[in-house]
Amino acid sequence: MNRVLITGGSGFLGSHLCERLLDRGDEVICLDNFFTGRRRNIEHLLGHHRFELVRHDVVEPILLEVDRIFNLACPASPIHYQFNPVKTVKTSVMGAINMLGLAKRVRARILQASTSEVYGDPEQHPQTEGYWGHVNPIGPRSCYDEGKRVAETLFMDYHRQNQVDIRIARIFNTYGPRMHPNDGRVVSNFVVQALRSQDITIFGNGRQTRSFCHVDDLVDGLIRLMDQEEGDVQLPVNLGNPGEFSMLELAQKILRTSGSTSRIVHEPLPQDDPRQRRPDISRAQRLLGWEPQITLDQGLPSILEWFRKDLEIS
Ligand code: NAD
Ligand code: UDP
């Protein structure tokens, strides 16, 4: 049994991680400032004897006795991370410093939830971990992209300088139950629009691509990476589903699966929107024996069903 701290534990990914770790017998401390996290995501865990909830902001230091830290605290959707960009940078950078300081002090292993956004608008396709990226340092996405890049730097430096036992997961677009309906990410937007018979808003011509991983696969990858003792485990590892789809294809799939009569409309493409994205997951396959099991076609019906209930649409 491990004593595990999950920052951002009441968010979309964090709440699934809390559940999975409790299921296997770990003790879980969920730490969150509830900026984008929801109490209802973890409400069902509140009575659990191995679960504890701490309201705290990672920008401030904290001392807790734990063996493992999953550092997930950070708004992940463009509308949320651009709402207060200075705070987003602080969360990524000061959050990383505070959590790495804690890991160093109590000798905990620590995993950073990094992102495919460290590759920016990539000129290498698919993206391998060796690619340094193509990121605008002064654009509207920079607070998130550069914040996450500095966090990776801090992780590597604490590892080299202080021998902190680190893991870095570069997470690609993930979807599943408990995504916030107003979170602005493409899967939740399209699904909610389809269920409410509203127009499906494709930004730009819809030919930009993304790769979508189901949350169950993603959480499995995070746990494997944290548990892995052997190999190049201190290097970043891409975690994502290599299936690649254009936003037009995604919209059509959601329309077909839901039977919705929504129309597709086009809206302006946001600045610096990456044109293509697909993970090369050979490192995760080799190091962790991990690869996603759930295709987008298999995952979409369950997310539609979940949103139907969440929004109480019959
Ligand atoms: P989310 O917004 O649902 O969850 C983030 C959680 O962090 C929320 O509960 C929020 O309240 C909390 N939080 C934010 N700022 C905080 C602060 N200063 N102190 C304490 N808590 C804070 O997002 P998510 O999709 O669950 O993402 C979790 C992590 O995974 C993030 O770090 C994100 O960057 C990373 N990630 C997610 C995806 C994805 O597709 N979901 C892709 C790449 C990376
Ligand atoms: N997108 C879209 N319509 C929406 C929301 C997003 O066409 O209502 C596009 C967005 O421009 C991007 C892609 O979908 O090209 C993925 O956007 P998301 O915000 O989910 O993730 P990210 O851009 O951070 O990968």
Short mmCIF file of C-alpha atoms and ligand atoms in Angstrom, two decimals:
data_model
loop_
_atom_site.label_atom_id
_atom_site.label_comp_id
_atom_site.label_asym_id
_atom_site.label_seq_id
_atom_site.Cartn_x
_atom_site.Cartn_y
_atom_site.Cartn_z
CA MET A 1 0.00 0.00 0.00
CA ASN A 2 1.29 3.48 -0.93
CA ARG A 3 0.37 6.82 0.57
CA VAL A 4 -0.38 8.82 -2.55
CA LEU A 5 -0.93 12.55 -3.03
CA ILE A 6 -2.88 13.54 -6.15
CA THR A 7 -2.84 17.28 -6.85
CA GLY A 8 -5.75 18.27 -9.08
CA GLY A 9 -7.44 15.13 -7.74
CA SER A 10 -11.00 16.41 -8.12
CA GLY A 11 -10.56 17.21 -11.82
CA PHE A 12 -11.40 15.01 -14.79
CA LEU A 13 -8.27 12.81 -14.87
CA GLY A 14 -7.51 13.16 -11.16
CA SER A 15 -10.86 11.81 -10.00
CA HIS A 16 -10.43 8.65 -12.11
CA LEU A 17 -6.93 8.22 -10.74
CA CYS A 18 -8.17 8.60 -7.12
CA GLU A 19 -10.72 5.85 -7.78
CA ARG A 20 -8.28 3.43 -9.41
CA LEU A 21 -5.67 3.82 -6.65
CA LEU A 22 -8.27 3.35 -3.89
CA ASP A 23 -9.51 0.22 -5.71
CA ARG A 24 -6.07 -1.33 -5.57
CA GLY A 25 -5.62 -0.56 -1.86
CA ASP A 26 -3.61 2.69 -1.80
CA GLU A 27 -4.22 5.54 0.62
CA VAL A 28 -5.16 8.67 -1.35
CA ILE A 29 -4.91 12.33 -0.45
CA CYS A 30 -6.75 14.42 -3.03
CA LEU A 31 -5.54 18.03 -3.06
CA ASP A 32 -7.39 20.65 -5.09
CA ASN A 33 -8.29 24.35 -5.13
CA PHE A 34 -11.52 23.59 -7.05
CA PHE A 35 -10.79 26.00 -9.89
CA THR A 36 -11.93 23.55 -12.57
CA GLY A 37 -12.43 20.48 -10.37
CA ARG A 38 -15.86 19.53 -9.14
CA ARG A 39 -16.82 18.19 -5.74
CA ARG A 40 -19.29 15.84 -7.41
CA ASN A 41 -16.36 14.12 -9.20
CA ILE A 42 -15.11 12.78 -5.86
CA GLU A 43 -18.26 12.95 -3.73
CA HIS A 44 -18.69 9.18 -3.86
CA LEU A 45 -15.20 8.75 -2.38
CA LEU A 46 -15.63 11.07 0.61
CA GLY A 47 -16.70 8.34 3.05
CA HIS A 48 -13.90 5.97 2.03
CA HIS A 49 -11.57 5.19 4.97
CA ARG A 50 -8.42 5.48 2.78
CA PHE A 51 -9.49 8.76 1.12
CA GLU A 52 -8.82 12.30 2.31
CA LEU A 53 -9.63 15.65 0.68
CA VAL A 54 -7.48 18.73 1.19
CA ARG A 55 -8.49 22.13 -0.19
CA HIS A 56 -5.20 23.80 -1.06
CA ASP A 57 -3.54 25.74 -3.86
CA VAL A 58 -0.26 24.24 -5.15
CA VAL A 59 1.13 27.77 -5.55
CA GLU A 60 1.59 27.63 -1.74
CA PRO A 61 3.93 25.09 -0.10
CA ILE A 62 2.48 22.23 1.95
CA LEU A 63 3.99 19.45 4.05
CA LEU A 64 2.40 16.00 3.90
CA GLU A 65 3.84 12.55 4.63
CA VAL A 66 3.45 10.63 1.38
CA ASP A 67 5.40 8.07 -0.71
CA ARG A 68 4.10 9.14 -4.11
CA ILE A 69 2.87 12.33 -5.74
CA PHE A 70 0.91 12.66 -8.97
CA ASN A 71 1.11 16.36 -9.89
CA LEU A 72 -1.99 17.00 -11.99
CA ALA A 73 -3.02 20.42 -10.67
CA CYS A 74 -3.44 22.78 -13.64
CA PRO A 75 -6.41 23.84 -15.74
CA ALA A 76 -6.20 21.85 -18.98
CA SER A 77 -8.71 23.38 -21.34
CA PRO A 78 -7.77 26.50 -23.38
CA ILE A 79 -10.72 28.58 -22.11
CA HIS A 80 -9.81 27.82 -18.50
CA TYR A 81 -6.04 28.16 -18.75
CA GLN A 82 -6.44 31.45 -20.68
CA PHE A 83 -8.92 32.88 -18.13
CA ASN A 84 -6.05 33.93 -15.84
CA PRO A 85 -2.84 33.20 -17.74
CA VAL A 86 -0.51 34.54 -15.04
CA LYS A 87 -2.10 32.17 -12.53
CA THR A 88 -1.69 29.29 -15.01
CA VAL A 89 2.05 29.93 -15.19
CA LYS A 90 2.23 30.17 -11.40
CA THR A 91 0.32 26.92 -11.00
CA SER A 92 2.63 25.06 -13.38
CA VAL A 93 5.91 26.56 -12.22
CA MET A 94 5.42 27.25 -8.51
CA GLY A 95 3.25 24.14 -8.23
CA ALA A 96 6.12 22.07 -9.65
CA ILE A 97 8.66 23.72 -7.33
CA ASN A 98 6.46 23.16 -4.27
CA MET A 99 5.67 19.55 -5.12
CA LEU A 100 9.28 18.74 -6.07
CA GLY A 101 10.42 20.35 -2.80
CA LEU A 102 7.96 18.14 -0.94
CA ALA A 103 9.12 15.05 -2.86
CA LYS A 104 12.73 15.86 -2.04
CA ARG A 105 11.99 16.40 1.64
CA VAL A 106 9.90 13.25 2.23
CA ARG A 107 11.71 11.19 -0.45
CA ALA A 108 8.57 10.55 -2.46
CA ARG A 109 8.47 9.51 -6.11
CA ILE A 110 6.76 12.21 -8.17
CA LEU A 111 5.01 12.13 -11.55
CA GLN A 112 4.30 15.25 -13.60
CA ALA A 113 1.21 15.42 -15.80
CA SER A 114 2.90 17.05 -18.78
CA THR A 115 1.28 17.43 -22.15
CA SER A 116 1.56 17.02 -25.90
CA GLU A 117 1.39 20.85 -25.92
CA VAL A 118 5.13 20.87 -25.16
CA TYR A 119 5.44 20.00 -28.89
CA GLY A 120 3.41 23.13 -29.81
CA ASP A 121 2.36 23.19 -33.48
CA PRO A 122 4.60 20.24 -34.34
CA GLU A 123 6.74 20.03 -37.46
CA GLN A 124 7.56 16.39 -36.76
CA HIS A 125 4.75 13.90 -37.23
CA PRO A 126 4.01 11.71 -35.33
CA GLN A 127 5.69 13.20 -32.28
CA THR A 128 8.44 11.25 -30.51
CA GLU A 129 9.77 12.22 -27.09
CA GLY A 130 13.06 13.27 -28.71
CA TYR A 131 11.34 16.12 -30.60
CA TRP A 132 11.99 19.52 -28.94
CA GLY A 133 8.81 21.12 -30.19
CA HIS A 134 7.64 24.23 -32.02
CA VAL A 135 6.09 26.51 -29.41
CA ASN A 136 5.22 30.21 -29.62
CA PRO A 137 6.63 31.71 -26.39
CA ILE A 138 4.42 34.84 -26.45
CA GLY A 139 1.01 33.69 -27.71
CA PRO A 140 -2.30 33.00 -25.91
CA ARG A 141 -1.41 29.30 -25.43
CA SER A 142 2.08 30.05 -24.09
CA CYS A 143 1.04 30.31 -20.42
CA TYR A 144 0.08 26.63 -20.58
CA ASP A 145 2.66 25.30 -23.07
CA GLU A 146 5.67 27.13 -21.63
CA GLY A 147 4.48 26.59 -18.05
CA LYS A 148 4.46 22.85 -18.71
CA ARG A 149 7.86 23.04 -20.44
CA VAL A 150 9.41 24.82 -17.43
CA ALA A 151 7.81 22.22 -15.15
CA GLU A 152 9.59 19.48 -17.17
CA THR A 153 12.86 21.42 -16.82
CA LEU A 154 12.36 21.64 -13.05
CA PHE A 155 11.62 17.92 -12.83
CA MET A 156 14.82 17.03 -14.72
CA ASP A 157 16.88 19.50 -12.66
CA TYR A 158 15.57 18.23 -9.31
CA HIS A 159 16.39 14.75 -10.57
CA ARG A 160 19.93 15.63 -11.67
CA GLN A 161 20.70 17.98 -8.77
CA ASN A 162 18.84 16.32 -5.88
CA GLN A 163 18.26 12.75 -7.11
CA VAL A 164 14.49 13.13 -6.85
CA ASP A 165 12.80 10.06 -8.33
CA ILE A 166 10.74 11.58 -11.16
CA ARG A 167 8.36 10.49 -13.90
CA ILE A 168 7.10 12.72 -16.74
CA ALA A 169 3.97 11.71 -18.67
CA ARG A 170 3.30 13.70 -21.86
CA ILE A 171 -0.44 13.27 -22.05
CA PHE A 172 -2.26 13.64 -25.39
CA ASN A 173 -5.94 14.65 -25.72
CA THR A 174 -8.01 12.48 -23.40
CA TYR A 175 -11.79 12.13 -23.13
CA GLY A 176 -14.27 10.26 -20.97
CA PRO A 177 -16.85 10.55 -18.21
CA ARG A 178 -16.54 13.56 -15.84
CA MET A 179 -15.31 15.98 -18.47
CA HIS A 180 -16.88 19.29 -17.58
CA PRO A 181 -19.72 20.09 -20.03
CA ASN A 182 -18.57 23.73 -20.29
CA ASP A 183 -14.92 22.94 -20.36
CA GLY A 184 -14.56 23.93 -24.01
CA ARG A 185 -12.55 20.94 -25.18
CA VAL A 186 -13.57 19.51 -28.49
CA VAL A 187 -15.04 16.13 -27.48
CA SER A 188 -17.18 17.57 -24.67
CA ASN A 189 -18.24 20.52 -26.86
CA PHE A 190 -19.33 18.34 -29.80
CA VAL A 191 -21.07 15.75 -27.60
CA VAL A 192 -22.98 18.39 -25.60
CA GLN A 193 -23.93 20.25 -28.81
CA ALA A 194 -25.11 17.00 -30.46
CA LEU A 195 -27.20 16.02 -27.42
CA ARG A 196 -28.78 19.50 -27.17
CA SER A 197 -29.42 19.64 -30.94
CA GLN A 198 -27.26 22.77 -31.13
CA ASP A 199 -24.88 23.59 -33.98
CA ILE A 200 -21.59 21.69 -33.90
CA THR A 201 -18.88 24.37 -33.86
CA ILE A 202 -15.85 23.39 -35.93
CA PHE A 203 -13.03 25.91 -35.60
CA GLY A 204 -11.38 26.63 -38.95
CA ASN A 205 -11.83 24.20 -41.85
CA GLY A 206 -11.83 21.18 -39.50
CA ARG A 207 -8.86 19.50 -41.19
CA GLN A 208 -6.63 19.91 -38.10
CA THR A 209 -6.07 16.56 -36.40
CA ARG A 210 -5.93 15.23 -32.86
CA SER A 211 -5.57 11.78 -31.28
CA PHE A 212 -8.08 10.89 -28.59
CA CYS A 213 -7.36 8.55 -25.71
CA HIS A 214 -10.02 7.12 -23.41
CA VAL A 215 -9.50 8.08 -19.77
CA ASP A 216 -9.42 4.43 -18.60
CA ASP A 217 -6.45 3.72 -20.89
CA LEU A 218 -4.73 6.95 -19.89
CA VAL A 219 -5.03 6.33 -16.15
CA ASP A 220 -3.70 2.81 -16.66
CA GLY A 221 -0.66 4.34 -18.41
CA LEU A 222 -0.08 6.88 -15.60
CA ILE A 223 -0.15 4.15 -12.94
CA ARG A 224 2.19 1.90 -14.93
CA LEU A 225 4.63 4.76 -15.40
CA MET A 226 4.56 5.58 -11.69
CA ASP A 227 5.07 1.90 -10.74
CA GLN A 228 7.81 1.18 -13.27
CA GLU A 229 11.23 0.73 -11.61
CA GLU A 230 13.40 -0.35 -14.56
CA GLY A 231 14.59 1.29 -17.77
CA ASP A 232 14.74 4.95 -18.77
CA VAL A 233 11.85 5.82 -16.46
CA GLN A 234 13.10 9.33 -15.68
CA LEU A 235 12.72 10.40 -19.32
CA PRO A 236 9.41 11.80 -20.63
CA VAL A 237 6.94 9.22 -21.95
CA ASN A 238 4.15 9.96 -24.45
CA LEU A 239 0.78 8.60 -23.32
CA GLY A 240 -1.98 8.83 -25.90
CA ASN A 241 -3.92 6.93 -28.52
CA PRO A 242 -2.22 6.92 -31.94
CA GLY A 243 -5.56 6.88 -33.79
CA GLU A 244 -5.63 10.28 -35.55
CA PHE A 245 -8.78 12.10 -36.66
CA SER A 246 -9.63 15.46 -38.19
CA MET A 247 -12.19 17.59 -36.33
CA LEU A 248 -14.56 17.06 -39.26
CA GLU A 249 -14.26 13.29 -38.86
CA LEU A 250 -14.81 13.62 -35.11
CA ALA A 251 -17.95 15.74 -35.63
CA GLN A 252 -19.33 13.22 -38.14
CA LYS A 253 -18.64 10.28 -35.81
CA ILE A 254 -20.43 12.03 -32.94
CA LEU A 255 -23.40 12.91 -35.16
CA ARG A 256 -23.64 9.30 -36.38
CA THR A 257 -23.27 7.74 -32.93
CA SER A 258 -25.78 10.07 -31.27
CA GLY A 259 -28.28 10.16 -34.14
CA SER A 260 -28.37 13.94 -33.64
CA THR A 261 -29.76 16.31 -36.24
CA SER A 262 -27.33 19.13 -35.32
CA ARG A 263 -25.78 21.09 -38.21
CA ILE A 264 -22.06 21.58 -38.59
CA VAL A 265 -21.01 25.25 -38.59
CA HIS A 266 -17.54 26.76 -38.92
CA GLU A 267 -16.08 29.37 -36.54
CA PRO A 268 -12.70 31.14 -36.67
CA LEU A 269 -9.65 29.05 -35.85
CA PRO A 270 -8.05 30.18 -32.55
CA GLN A 271 -4.53 31.62 -32.78
CA ASP A 272 -1.68 29.08 -32.72
CA ASP A 273 -4.07 26.12 -32.93
CA PRO A 274 -1.83 23.08 -33.68
CA ARG A 275 -2.51 21.68 -37.15
CA GLN A 276 -1.75 18.03 -36.41
CA ARG A 277 -1.02 15.82 -33.47
CA ARG A 278 -0.39 12.10 -33.03
CA PRO A 279 1.77 10.39 -30.42
CA ASP A 280 4.52 7.96 -31.24
CA ILE A 281 4.02 5.58 -28.31
CA SER A 282 6.93 3.19 -28.91
CA ARG A 283 8.65 4.27 -25.68
CA ALA A 284 5.52 3.53 -23.59
CA GLN A 285 5.10 0.20 -25.38
CA ARG A 286 8.71 -0.80 -24.71
CA LEU A 287 9.07 0.58 -21.20
CA LEU A 288 5.62 -0.07 -19.75
CA GLY A 289 4.11 -2.72 -22.04
CA TRP A 290 1.29 -0.17 -22.44
CA GLU A 291 -0.91 0.71 -25.36
CA PRO A 292 -4.51 1.94 -25.48
CA GLN A 293 -7.21 -0.75 -25.68
CA ILE A 294 -10.23 1.47 -26.42
CA THR A 295 -10.67 2.91 -29.93
CA LEU A 296 -12.56 6.18 -30.44
CA ASP A 297 -15.46 4.25 -32.01
CA GLN A 298 -15.65 2.06 -28.91
CA GLY A 299 -15.33 4.96 -26.46
CA LEU A 300 -17.82 7.42 -27.98
CA PRO A 301 -21.08 5.58 -27.09
CA SER A 302 -20.19 5.49 -23.38
CA ILE A 303 -19.25 9.18 -23.23
CA LEU A 304 -22.48 10.08 -25.03
CA GLU A 305 -24.42 8.01 -22.51
CA TRP A 306 -22.59 9.62 -19.60
CA PHE A 307 -23.27 13.18 -20.83
CA ARG A 308 -26.90 12.29 -21.53
CA LYS A 309 -27.29 11.44 -17.82
CA ASP A 310 -25.08 14.31 -16.58
CA LEU A 311 -27.15 16.84 -18.53
CA GLU A 312 -30.37 14.96 -17.79
CA ILE A 313 -31.27 14.81 -21.46
CA SER A 314 -33.59 11.89 -22.21
P1 NAD B 1 -9.09 19.47 -15.06
O1 NAD B 1 -9.18 20.92 -15.29
O2 NAD B 1 -10.35 18.67 -15.04
O3 NAD B 1 -8.33 19.16 -13.69
C1 NAD B 1 -7.33 19.99 -13.16
C2 NAD B 1 -7.53 20.02 -11.65
O4 NAD B 1 -6.49 20.84 -11.07
C3 NAD B 1 -8.87 20.64 -11.24
O5 NAD B 1 -9.47 19.84 -10.27
C4 NAD B 1 -8.47 22.01 -10.71
O6 NAD B 1 -9.39 22.52 -9.77
C5 NAD B 1 -7.10 21.72 -10.12
N1 NAD B 1 -6.25 22.92 -10.01
C6 NAD B 1 -6.00 23.86 -10.96
N2 NAD B 1 -5.16 24.79 -10.49
C7 NAD B 1 -4.84 24.41 -9.21
C8 NAD B 1 -4.01 24.97 -8.20
N3 NAD B 1 -3.34 26.12 -8.40
N4 NAD B 1 -3.92 24.32 -7.02
C9 NAD B 1 -4.62 23.18 -6.79
N5 NAD B 1 -5.42 22.60 -7.71
C10 NAD B 1 -5.53 23.22 -8.91
O7 NAD B 1 -8.08 18.89 -16.13
P2 NAD B 1 -7.66 17.38 -16.48
O8 NAD B 1 -8.07 17.13 -17.86
O9 NAD B 1 -8.10 16.45 -15.41
O10 NAD B 1 -6.09 17.53 -16.47
C11 NAD B 1 -5.28 17.08 -15.40
C12 NAD B 1 -3.81 17.30 -15.73
O11 NAD B 1 -3.47 16.56 -16.89
C13 NAD B 1 -3.45 18.76 -15.99
O12 NAD B 1 -2.21 19.02 -15.41
C14 NAD B 1 -3.37 18.82 -17.50
O13 NAD B 1 -2.49 19.82 -17.92
C15 NAD B 1 -2.88 17.43 -17.85
N6 NAD B 1 -3.28 17.05 -19.22
C16 NAD B 1 -4.59 16.73 -19.50
C17 NAD B 1 -4.95 16.40 -20.81
C18 NAD B 1 -6.36 16.02 -21.18
O14 NAD B 1 -6.63 15.79 -22.37
N7 NAD B 1 -7.29 15.91 -20.26
C19 NAD B 1 -3.96 16.41 -21.82
C20 NAD B 1 -2.66 16.76 -21.49
C21 NAD B 1 -2.33 17.06 -20.18
N1 UDP B 2 -12.22 22.69 -31.61
C1 UDP B 2 -13.30 22.85 -32.46
N2 UDP B 2 -14.52 23.17 -31.94
C2 UDP B 2 -14.72 23.31 -30.60
C3 UDP B 2 -13.63 23.14 -29.72
C4 UDP B 2 -12.39 22.83 -30.26
O1 UDP B 2 -13.16 22.70 -33.69
O2 UDP B 2 -15.87 23.59 -30.20
C5 UDP B 2 -10.91 22.34 -32.19
C6 UDP B 2 -9.75 23.20 -31.72
O3 UDP B 2 -9.63 24.36 -32.52
C7 UDP B 2 -8.59 22.24 -31.88
C8 UDP B 2 -9.21 20.87 -31.59
O4 UDP B 2 -10.60 21.03 -31.73
O5 UDP B 2 -8.13 22.25 -33.21
C9 UDP B 2 -8.89 20.36 -30.19
O6 UDP B 2 -9.22 21.38 -29.27
P1 UDP B 2 -9.13 21.15 -27.70
O7 UDP B 2 -9.35 22.49 -27.06
O8 UDP B 2 -10.02 20.03 -27.28
O9 UDP B 2 -7.64 20.63 -27.44
P2 UDP B 2 -6.20 21.18 -27.84
O10 UDP B 2 -6.31 22.21 -28.93
O11 UDP B 2 -5.66 21.75 -26.60
O12 UDP B 2 -5.52 19.97 -28.33
#
